[in-house]
Coordinates of C-alpha atoms in Angstrom, one line a residue:
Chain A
X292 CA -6.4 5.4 -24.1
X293 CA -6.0 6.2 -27.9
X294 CA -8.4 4.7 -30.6
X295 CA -5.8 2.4 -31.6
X296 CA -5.8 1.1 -27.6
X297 CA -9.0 0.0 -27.9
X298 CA -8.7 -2.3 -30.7
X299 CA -10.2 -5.5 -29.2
X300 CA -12.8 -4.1 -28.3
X301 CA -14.1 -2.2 -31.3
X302 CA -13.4 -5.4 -33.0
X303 CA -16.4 -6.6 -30.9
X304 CA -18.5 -4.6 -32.8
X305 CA -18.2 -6.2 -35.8
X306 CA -19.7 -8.9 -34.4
X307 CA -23.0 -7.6 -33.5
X308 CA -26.0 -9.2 -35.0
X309 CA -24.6 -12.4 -34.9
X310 CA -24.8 -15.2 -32.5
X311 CA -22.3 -15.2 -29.8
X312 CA -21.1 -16.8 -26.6
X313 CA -20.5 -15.0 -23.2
X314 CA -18.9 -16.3 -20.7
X315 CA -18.6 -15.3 -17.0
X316 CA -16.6 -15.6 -14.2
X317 CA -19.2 -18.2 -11.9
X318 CA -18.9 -21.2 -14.7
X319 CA -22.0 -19.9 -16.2
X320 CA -22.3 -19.3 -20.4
X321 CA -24.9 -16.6 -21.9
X322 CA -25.6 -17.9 -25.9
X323 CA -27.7 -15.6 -28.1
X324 CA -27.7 -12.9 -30.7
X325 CA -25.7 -9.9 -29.7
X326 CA -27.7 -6.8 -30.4
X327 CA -25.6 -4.6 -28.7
X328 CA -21.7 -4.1 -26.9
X329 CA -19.9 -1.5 -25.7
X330 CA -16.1 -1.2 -24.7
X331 CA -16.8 -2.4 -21.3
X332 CA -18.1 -5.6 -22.6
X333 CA -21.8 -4.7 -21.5
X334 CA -23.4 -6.9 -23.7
X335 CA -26.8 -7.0 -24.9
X336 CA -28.2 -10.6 -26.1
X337 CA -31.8 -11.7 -27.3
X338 CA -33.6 -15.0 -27.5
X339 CA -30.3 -16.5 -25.1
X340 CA -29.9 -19.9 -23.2
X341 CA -28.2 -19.6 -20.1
X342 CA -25.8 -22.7 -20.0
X343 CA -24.7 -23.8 -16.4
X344 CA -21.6 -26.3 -15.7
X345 CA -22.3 -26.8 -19.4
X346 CA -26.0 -27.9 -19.3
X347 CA -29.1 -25.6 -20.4
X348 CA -30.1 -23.9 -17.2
X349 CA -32.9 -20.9 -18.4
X350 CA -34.0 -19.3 -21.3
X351 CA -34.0 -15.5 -21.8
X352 CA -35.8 -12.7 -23.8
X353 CA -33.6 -9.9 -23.8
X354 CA -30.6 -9.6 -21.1
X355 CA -28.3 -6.7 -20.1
X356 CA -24.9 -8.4 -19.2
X357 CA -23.0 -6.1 -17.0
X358 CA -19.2 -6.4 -18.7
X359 CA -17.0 -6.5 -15.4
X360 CA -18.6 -10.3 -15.0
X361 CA -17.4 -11.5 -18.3
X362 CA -14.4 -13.8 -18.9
X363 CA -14.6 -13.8 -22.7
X364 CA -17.1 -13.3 -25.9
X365 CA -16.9 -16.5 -28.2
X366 CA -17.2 -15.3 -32.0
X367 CA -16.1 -18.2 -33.9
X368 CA -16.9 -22.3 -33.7
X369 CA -15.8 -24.0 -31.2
X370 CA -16.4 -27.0 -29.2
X371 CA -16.2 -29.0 -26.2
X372 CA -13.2 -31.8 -26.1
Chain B
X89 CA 0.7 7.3 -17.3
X90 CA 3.6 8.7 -19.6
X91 CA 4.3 6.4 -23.1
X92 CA 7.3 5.3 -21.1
X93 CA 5.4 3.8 -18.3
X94 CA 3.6 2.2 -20.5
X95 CA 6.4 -0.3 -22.3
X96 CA 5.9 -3.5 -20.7
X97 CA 2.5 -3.4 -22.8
X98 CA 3.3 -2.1 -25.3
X99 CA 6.0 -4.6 -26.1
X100 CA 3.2 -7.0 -25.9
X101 CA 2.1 -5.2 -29.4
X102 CA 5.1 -7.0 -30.8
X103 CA 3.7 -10.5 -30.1
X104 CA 0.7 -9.8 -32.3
X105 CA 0.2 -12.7 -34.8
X106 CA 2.4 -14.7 -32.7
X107 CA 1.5 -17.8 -30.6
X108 CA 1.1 -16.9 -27.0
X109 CA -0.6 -18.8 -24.0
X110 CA -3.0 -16.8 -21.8
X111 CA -2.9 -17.6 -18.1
X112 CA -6.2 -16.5 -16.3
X113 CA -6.7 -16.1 -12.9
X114 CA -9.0 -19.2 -12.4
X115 CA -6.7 -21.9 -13.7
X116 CA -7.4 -21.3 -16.9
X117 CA -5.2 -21.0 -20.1
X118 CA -5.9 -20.2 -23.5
X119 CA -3.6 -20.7 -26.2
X120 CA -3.7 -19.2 -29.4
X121 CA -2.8 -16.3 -32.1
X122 CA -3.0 -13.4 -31.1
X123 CA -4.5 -11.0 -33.7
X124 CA -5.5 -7.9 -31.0
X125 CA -4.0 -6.8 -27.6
X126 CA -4.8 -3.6 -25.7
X127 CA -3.2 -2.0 -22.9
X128 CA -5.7 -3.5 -20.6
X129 CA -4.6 -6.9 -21.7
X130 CA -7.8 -6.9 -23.6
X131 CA -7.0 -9.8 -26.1
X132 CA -8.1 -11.6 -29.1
X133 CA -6.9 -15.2 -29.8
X134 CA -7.6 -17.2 -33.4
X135 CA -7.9 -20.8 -33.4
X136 CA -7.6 -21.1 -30.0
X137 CA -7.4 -24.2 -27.7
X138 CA -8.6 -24.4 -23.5
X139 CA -6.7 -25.5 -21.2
X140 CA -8.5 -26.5 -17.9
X141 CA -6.0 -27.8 -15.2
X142 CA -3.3 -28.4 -18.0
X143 CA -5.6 -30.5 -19.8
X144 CA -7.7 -29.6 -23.4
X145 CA -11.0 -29.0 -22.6
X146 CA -12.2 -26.7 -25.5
X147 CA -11.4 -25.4 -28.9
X148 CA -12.5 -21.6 -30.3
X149 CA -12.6 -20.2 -33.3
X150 CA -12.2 -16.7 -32.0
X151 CA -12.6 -15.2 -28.2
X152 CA -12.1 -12.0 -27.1
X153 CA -10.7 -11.9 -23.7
X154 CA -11.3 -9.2 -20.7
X155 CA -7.9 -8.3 -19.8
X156 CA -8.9 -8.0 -15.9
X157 CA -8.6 -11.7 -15.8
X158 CA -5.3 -12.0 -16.8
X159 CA -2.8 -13.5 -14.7
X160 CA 0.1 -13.6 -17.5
X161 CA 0.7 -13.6 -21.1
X162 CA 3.4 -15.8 -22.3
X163 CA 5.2 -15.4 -25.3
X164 CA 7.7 -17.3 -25.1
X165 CA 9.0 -20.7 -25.1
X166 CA 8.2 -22.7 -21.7
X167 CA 7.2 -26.4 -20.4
X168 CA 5.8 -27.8 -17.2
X169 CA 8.6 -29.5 -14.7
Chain C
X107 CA -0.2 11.6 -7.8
X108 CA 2.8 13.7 -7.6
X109 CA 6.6 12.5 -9.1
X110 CA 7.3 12.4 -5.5
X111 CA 4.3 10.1 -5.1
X112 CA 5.4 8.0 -7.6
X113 CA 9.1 6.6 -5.6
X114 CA 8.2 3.3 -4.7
X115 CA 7.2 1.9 -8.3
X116 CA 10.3 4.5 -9.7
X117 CA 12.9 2.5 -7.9
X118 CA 12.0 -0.5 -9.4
X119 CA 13.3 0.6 -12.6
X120 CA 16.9 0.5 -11.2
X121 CA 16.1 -3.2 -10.7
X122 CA 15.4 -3.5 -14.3
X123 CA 18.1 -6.3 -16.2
X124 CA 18.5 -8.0 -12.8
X125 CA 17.0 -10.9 -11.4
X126 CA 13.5 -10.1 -9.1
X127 CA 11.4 -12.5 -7.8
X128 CA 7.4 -11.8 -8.5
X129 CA 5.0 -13.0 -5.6
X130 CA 1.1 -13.2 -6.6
X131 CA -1.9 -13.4 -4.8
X132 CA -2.3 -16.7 -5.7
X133 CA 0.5 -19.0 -4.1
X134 CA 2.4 -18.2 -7.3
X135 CA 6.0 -17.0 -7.4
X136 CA 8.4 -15.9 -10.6
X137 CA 11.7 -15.9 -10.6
X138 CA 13.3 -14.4 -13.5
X139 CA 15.4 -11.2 -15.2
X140 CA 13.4 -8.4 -15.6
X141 CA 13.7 -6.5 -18.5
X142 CA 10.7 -4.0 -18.1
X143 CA 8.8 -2.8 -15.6
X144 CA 5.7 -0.2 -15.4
X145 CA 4.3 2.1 -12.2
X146 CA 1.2 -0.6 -12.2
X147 CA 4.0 -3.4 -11.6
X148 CA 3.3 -4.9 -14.5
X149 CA 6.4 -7.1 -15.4
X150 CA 8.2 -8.8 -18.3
X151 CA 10.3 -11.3 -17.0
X152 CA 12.6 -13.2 -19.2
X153 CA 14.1 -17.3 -18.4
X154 CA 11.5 -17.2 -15.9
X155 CA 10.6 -20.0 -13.4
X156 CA 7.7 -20.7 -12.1
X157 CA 7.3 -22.1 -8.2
X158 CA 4.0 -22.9 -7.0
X159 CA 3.8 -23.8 -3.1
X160 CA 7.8 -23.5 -3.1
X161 CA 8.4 -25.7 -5.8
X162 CA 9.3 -25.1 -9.3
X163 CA 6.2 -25.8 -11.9
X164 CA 7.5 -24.9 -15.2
X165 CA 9.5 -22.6 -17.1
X166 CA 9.0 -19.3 -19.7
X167 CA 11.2 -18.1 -22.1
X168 CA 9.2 -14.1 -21.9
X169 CA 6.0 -13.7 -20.0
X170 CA 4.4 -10.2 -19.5
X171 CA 2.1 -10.2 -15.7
X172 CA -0.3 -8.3 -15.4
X173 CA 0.5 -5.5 -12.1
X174 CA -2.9 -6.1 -10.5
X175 CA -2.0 -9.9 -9.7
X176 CA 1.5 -8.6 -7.3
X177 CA 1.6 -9.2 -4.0
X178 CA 5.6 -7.7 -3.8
X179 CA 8.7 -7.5 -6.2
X180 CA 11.7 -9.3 -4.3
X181 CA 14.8 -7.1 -5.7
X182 CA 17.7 -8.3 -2.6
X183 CA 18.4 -11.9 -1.6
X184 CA 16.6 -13.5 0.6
X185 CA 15.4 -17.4 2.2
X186 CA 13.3 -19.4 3.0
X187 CA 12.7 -20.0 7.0
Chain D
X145 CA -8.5 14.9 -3.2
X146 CA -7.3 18.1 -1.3
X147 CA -4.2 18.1 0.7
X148 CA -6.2 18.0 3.7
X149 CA -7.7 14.7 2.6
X150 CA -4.8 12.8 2.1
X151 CA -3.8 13.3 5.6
X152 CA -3.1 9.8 6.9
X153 CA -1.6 8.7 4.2
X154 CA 1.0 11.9 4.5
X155 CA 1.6 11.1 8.1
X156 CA 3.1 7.6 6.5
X157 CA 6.0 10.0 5.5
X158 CA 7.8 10.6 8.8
X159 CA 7.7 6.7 9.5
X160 CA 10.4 6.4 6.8
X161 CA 13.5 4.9 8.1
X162 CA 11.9 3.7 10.8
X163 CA 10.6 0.1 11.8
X164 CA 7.0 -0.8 10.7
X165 CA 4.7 -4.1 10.3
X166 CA 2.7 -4.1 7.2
X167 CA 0.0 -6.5 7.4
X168 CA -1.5 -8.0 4.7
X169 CA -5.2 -9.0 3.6
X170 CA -4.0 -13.0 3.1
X171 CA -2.7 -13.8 6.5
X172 CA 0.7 -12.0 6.3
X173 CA 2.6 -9.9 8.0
X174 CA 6.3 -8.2 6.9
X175 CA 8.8 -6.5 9.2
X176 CA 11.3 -4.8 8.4
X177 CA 12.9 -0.7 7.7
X178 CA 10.3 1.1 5.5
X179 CA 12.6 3.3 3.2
X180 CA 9.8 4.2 1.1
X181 CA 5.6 4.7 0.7
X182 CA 3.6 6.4 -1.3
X183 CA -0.1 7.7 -0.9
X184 CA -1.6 4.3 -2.7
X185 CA 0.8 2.1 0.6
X186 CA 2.8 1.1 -2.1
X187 CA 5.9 0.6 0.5
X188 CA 9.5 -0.5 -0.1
X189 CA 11.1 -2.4 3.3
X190 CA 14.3 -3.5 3.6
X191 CA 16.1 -6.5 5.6
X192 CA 12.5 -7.7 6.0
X193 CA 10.8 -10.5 7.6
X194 CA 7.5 -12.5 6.5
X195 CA 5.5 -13.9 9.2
X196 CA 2.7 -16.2 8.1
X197 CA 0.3 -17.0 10.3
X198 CA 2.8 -15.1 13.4
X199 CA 5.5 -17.3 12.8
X200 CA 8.3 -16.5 10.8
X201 CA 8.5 -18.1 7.3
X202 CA 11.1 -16.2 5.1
X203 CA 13.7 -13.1 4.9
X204 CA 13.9 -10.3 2.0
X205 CA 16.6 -8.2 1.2
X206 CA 14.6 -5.9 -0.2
X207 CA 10.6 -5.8 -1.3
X208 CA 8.5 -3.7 -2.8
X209 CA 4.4 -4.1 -1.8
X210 CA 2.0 -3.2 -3.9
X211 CA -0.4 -1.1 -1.9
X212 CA -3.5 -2.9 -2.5
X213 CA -3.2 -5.7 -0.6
X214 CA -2.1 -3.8 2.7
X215 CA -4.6 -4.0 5.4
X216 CA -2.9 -1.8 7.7
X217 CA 0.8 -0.8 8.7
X218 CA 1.6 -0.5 12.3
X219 CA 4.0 1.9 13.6
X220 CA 4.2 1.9 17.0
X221 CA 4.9 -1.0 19.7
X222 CA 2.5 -3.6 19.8
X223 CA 1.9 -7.5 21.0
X224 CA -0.1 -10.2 20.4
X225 CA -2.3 -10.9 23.8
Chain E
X31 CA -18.1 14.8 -6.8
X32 CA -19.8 18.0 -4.8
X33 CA -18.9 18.9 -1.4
X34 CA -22.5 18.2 -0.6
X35 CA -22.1 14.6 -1.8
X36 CA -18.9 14.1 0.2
X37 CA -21.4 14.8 3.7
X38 CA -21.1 11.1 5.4
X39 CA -17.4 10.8 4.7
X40 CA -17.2 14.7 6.1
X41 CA -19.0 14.0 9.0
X42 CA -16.2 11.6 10.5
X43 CA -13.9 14.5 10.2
X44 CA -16.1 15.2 14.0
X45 CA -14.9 12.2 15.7
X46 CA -10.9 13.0 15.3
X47 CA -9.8 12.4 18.6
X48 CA -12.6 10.4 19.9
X49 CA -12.7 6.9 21.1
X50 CA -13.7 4.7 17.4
X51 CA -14.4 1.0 16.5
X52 CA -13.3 0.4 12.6
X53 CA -15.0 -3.3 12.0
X54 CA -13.1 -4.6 8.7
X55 CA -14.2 -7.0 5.9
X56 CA -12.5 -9.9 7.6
X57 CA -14.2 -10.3 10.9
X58 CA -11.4 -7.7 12.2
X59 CA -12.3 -4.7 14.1
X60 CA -9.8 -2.2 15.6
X61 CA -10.4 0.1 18.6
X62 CA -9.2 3.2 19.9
X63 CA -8.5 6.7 19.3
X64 CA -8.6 8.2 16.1
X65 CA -6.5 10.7 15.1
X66 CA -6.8 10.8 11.7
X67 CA -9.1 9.9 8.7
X68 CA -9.9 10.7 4.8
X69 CA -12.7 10.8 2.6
X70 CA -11.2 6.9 1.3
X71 CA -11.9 5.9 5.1
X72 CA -7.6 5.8 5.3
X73 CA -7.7 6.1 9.3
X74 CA -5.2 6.7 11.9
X75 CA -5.4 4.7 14.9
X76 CA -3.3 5.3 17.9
X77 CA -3.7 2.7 21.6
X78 CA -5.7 0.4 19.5
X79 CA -6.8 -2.6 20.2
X80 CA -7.6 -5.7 17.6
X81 CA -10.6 -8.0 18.2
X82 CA -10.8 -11.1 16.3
X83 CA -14.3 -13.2 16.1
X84 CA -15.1 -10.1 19.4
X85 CA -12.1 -11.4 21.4
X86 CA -9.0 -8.9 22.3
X87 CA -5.7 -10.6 19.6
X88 CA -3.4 -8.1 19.6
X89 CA -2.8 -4.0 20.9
X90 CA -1.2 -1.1 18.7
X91 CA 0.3 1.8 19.7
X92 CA -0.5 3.1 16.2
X93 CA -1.5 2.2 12.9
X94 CA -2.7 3.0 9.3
X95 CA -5.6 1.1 8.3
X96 CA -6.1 1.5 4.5
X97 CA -9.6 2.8 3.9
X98 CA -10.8 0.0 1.2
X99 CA -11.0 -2.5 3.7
X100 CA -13.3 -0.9 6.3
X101 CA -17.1 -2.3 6.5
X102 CA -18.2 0.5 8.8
X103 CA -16.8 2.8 11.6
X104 CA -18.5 2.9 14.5
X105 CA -19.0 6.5 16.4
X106 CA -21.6 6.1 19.2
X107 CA -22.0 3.9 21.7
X108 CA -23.4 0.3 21.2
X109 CA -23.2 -3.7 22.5
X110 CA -23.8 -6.9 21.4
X111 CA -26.6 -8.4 22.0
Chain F
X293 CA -16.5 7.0 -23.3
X294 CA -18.9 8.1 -26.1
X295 CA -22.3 8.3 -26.1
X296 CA -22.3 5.6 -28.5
X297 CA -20.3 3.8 -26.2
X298 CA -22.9 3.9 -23.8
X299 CA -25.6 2.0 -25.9
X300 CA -25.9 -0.8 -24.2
X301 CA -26.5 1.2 -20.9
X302 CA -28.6 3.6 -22.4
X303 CA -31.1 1.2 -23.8
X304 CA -31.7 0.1 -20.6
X305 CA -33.5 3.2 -19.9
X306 CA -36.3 1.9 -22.1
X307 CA -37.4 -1.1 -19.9
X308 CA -37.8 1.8 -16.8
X309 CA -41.7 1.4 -15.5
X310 CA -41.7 -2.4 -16.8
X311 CA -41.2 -5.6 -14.9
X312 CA -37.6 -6.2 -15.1
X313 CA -35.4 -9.1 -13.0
X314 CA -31.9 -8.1 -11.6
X315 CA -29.6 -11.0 -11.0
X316 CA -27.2 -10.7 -8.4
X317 CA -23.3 -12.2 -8.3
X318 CA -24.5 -13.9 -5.2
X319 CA -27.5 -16.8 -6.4
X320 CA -29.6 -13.9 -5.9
X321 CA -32.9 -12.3 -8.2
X322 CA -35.1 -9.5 -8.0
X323 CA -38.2 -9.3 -9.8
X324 CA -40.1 -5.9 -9.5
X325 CA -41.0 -3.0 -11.1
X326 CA -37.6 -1.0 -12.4
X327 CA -39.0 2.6 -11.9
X328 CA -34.7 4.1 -11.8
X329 CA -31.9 2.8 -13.4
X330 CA -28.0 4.3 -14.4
X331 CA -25.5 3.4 -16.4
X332 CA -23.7 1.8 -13.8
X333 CA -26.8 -0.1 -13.2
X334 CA -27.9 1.2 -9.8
X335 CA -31.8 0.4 -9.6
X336 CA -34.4 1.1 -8.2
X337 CA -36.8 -1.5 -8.1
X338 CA -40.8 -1.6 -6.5
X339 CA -42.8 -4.1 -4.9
X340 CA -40.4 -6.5 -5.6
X341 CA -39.8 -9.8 -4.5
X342 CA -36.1 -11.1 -3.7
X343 CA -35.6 -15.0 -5.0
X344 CA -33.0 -17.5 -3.2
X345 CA -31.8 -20.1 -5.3
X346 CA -34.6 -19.9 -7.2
X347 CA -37.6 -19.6 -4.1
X348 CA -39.0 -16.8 -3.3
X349 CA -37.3 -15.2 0.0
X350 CA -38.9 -11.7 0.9
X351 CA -40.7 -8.9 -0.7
X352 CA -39.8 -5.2 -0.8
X353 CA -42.1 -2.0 -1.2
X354 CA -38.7 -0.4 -2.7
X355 CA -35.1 -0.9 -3.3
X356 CA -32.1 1.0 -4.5
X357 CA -29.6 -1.7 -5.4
X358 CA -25.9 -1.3 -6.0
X359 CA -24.7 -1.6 -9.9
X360 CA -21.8 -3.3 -8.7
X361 CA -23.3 -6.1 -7.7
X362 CA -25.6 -6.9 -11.2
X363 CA -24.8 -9.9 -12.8
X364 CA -27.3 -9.0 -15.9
X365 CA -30.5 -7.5 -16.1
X366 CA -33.4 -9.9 -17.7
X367 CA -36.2 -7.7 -19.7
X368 CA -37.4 -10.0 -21.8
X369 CA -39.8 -13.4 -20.9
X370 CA -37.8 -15.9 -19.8
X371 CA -38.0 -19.3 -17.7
X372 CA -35.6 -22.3 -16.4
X373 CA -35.4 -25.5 -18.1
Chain G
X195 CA -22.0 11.1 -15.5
X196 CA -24.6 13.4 -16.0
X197 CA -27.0 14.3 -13.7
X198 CA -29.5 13.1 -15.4
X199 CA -27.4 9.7 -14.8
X200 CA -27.2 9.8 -11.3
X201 CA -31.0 9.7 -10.5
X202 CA -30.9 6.3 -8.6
X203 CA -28.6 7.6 -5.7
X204 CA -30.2 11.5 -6.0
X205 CA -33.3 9.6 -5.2
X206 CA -31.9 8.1 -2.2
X207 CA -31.6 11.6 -0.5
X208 CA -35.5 11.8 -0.1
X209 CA -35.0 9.0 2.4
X210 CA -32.9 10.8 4.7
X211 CA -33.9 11.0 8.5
X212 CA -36.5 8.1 7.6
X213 CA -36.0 4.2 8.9
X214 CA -34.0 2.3 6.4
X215 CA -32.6 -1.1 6.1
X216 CA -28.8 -1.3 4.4
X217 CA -28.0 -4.6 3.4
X218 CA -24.1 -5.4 3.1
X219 CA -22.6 -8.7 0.7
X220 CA -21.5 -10.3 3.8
X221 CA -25.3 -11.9 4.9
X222 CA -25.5 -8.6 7.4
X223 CA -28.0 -6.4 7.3
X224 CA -28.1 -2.6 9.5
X225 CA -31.7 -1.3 10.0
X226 CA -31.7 2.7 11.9
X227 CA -32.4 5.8 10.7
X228 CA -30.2 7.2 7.8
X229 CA -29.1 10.6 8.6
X230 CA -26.4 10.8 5.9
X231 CA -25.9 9.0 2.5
X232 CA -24.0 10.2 -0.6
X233 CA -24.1 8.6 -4.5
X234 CA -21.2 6.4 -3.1
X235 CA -23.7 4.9 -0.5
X236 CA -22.0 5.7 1.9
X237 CA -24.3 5.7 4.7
X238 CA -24.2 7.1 8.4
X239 CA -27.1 5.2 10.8
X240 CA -28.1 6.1 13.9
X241 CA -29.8 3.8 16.5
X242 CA -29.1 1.1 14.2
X243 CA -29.1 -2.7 14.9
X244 CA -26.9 -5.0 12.8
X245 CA -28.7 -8.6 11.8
X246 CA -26.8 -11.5 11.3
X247 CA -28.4 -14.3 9.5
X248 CA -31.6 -12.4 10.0
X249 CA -31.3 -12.5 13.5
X250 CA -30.2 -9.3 15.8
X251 CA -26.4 -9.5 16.5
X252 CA -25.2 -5.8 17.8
X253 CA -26.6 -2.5 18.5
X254 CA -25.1 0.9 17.4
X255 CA -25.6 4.7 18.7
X256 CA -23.8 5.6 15.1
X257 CA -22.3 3.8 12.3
X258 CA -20.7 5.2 9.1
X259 CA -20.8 2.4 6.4
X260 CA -19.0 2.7 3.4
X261 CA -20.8 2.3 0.1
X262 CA -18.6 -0.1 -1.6
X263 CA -19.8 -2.8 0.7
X264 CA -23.6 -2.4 0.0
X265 CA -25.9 -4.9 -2.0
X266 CA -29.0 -2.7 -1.5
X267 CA -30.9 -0.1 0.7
X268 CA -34.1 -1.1 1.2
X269 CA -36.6 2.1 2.0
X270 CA -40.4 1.0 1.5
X271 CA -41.8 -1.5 3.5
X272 CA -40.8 -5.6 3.2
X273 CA -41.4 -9.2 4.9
X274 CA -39.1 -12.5 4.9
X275 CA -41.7 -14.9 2.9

């Protein structure tokens, strides 16, 4: 895959140090700051609430997020309708 | 994979900054612009709206999208029957 | 994987600009012209149709599916039991 | 993967033209002339029948299966018991 | 991948032509001889017969399972208990 | 995929000979000591204890558990709301 | 992957010709002695007995499992709480 392939994904990194959104696959949402991301969406978040059917489920340090569970990475605002 | 093989994606290079609707595999669609695509359907929307069983259920500023979850990208015009 | 490997996903290109039929895992089925083709089956179908449990569900002017979704590419005619 | 290897998946080879069943992971089966397979069981039948569930539910012109959803393909005689 | 790796996938190579059980993901498990089999777990089987929840469904005089669905293959002798 | 690709993985390595929990796909945890870990997250984990739905379900003098199944990797303090 | 990398599944090569326990995704579990495994996990058992819910199910003189279907291998010593 060229550089130019990989686009979305190096976009990702522009992103890092900011709070972001992670959602996976099992209806369950990762919030935090983003310390780290690589092109297969392995993400690494600090100080992150684990949100579950949309409620606060567990509170987290520092997680490694494996990237072939994750649906999307929120950057922007957004909410809930 | 030879560059030829590779055309139905990389046609999808000419929807970028377009309108498209992202069909996941969960019943999930996103609609959006799309400002990034990859081969892997890796994709970036702007200003994008969730739909959850053909109803709103979420607004984003900006998401990037694992392309192993998509079902289909349209581009086009379409409605529900 | 050899040329000679390759002649199952080959000969769908001779079924490019004619109408296919494209069955998903998923209960899913599109019927539409298509106008590009790759050896992962992905697919850009054009006036498409969409038929969920038999019946048609909505309609798309382009949409590109991603290969990994296929069940099987119906090129001849064919009916319903 | 040596030539050796890929053994079974050569021997497919001398079943083209002949009569096979490919069954797949969701329940179904197709019958029909296999004019073409390639190492992945991607397989092209043609004048094809879909059983779901053992009973006959649709007929195909011509098909083309994408290999990852084949469970197995039967060449020889067989019957239900 | 070494050779030396390959050792549990080699080691089936010994029961070509011996009397096999391959139990699948799906509560399927095939019997008979096996004639053929690669380092995917592709396997040739030829006078088989298909047990479903440990009852007899169906007999084969041959067929290709594709390796990614096997659980196990079963050399040596065993029973249910 | 360049080493600086890799970050995410590789900082993983720091947390080896700490108290780390590994969160399955499948509602299940492992709490133990992570004395081996890959970048395709295969551990290795020590007198650890396996969690069900959140109790505690059995406890293991050592494990070597699958990357494939890691749903995240929790280094950090943490607890459920 | 370096070798470095691969540590986790070297390490499992130490356990060979001792008493393990493989745990599969599907709530089975195959306890013998591992005379074969390679960084795939693919494992070959012998005298193994399969557990079903925890409880003893089948006996098997030889089983070859293949890795993609393990959770974990458990190889120290462990107790249901």
């Amino acid at each position: 895959m060229s550089q130019q392939a990989k686009k979305p994904l190096n976009s990702l990194q522009k992103a890092v140090n900011k709070e972001v959104s992670v959602r996976l696959k099992m209806e369950l949402e990762y919030r935090g700051k983003m310390i780290n991301v690589d092109p297969y969406m392995n993400v690494i978040l600090v100080d992150a609430t684990e949100y579950s059917g949309g409620n606060p489920s567990a509170t987290y340090g520092k997680i490694v997020i494996r990237g072939n569970n994750v649906l999307f990475i929120k950057i922007g605002e957004g909410f809930r309708i």
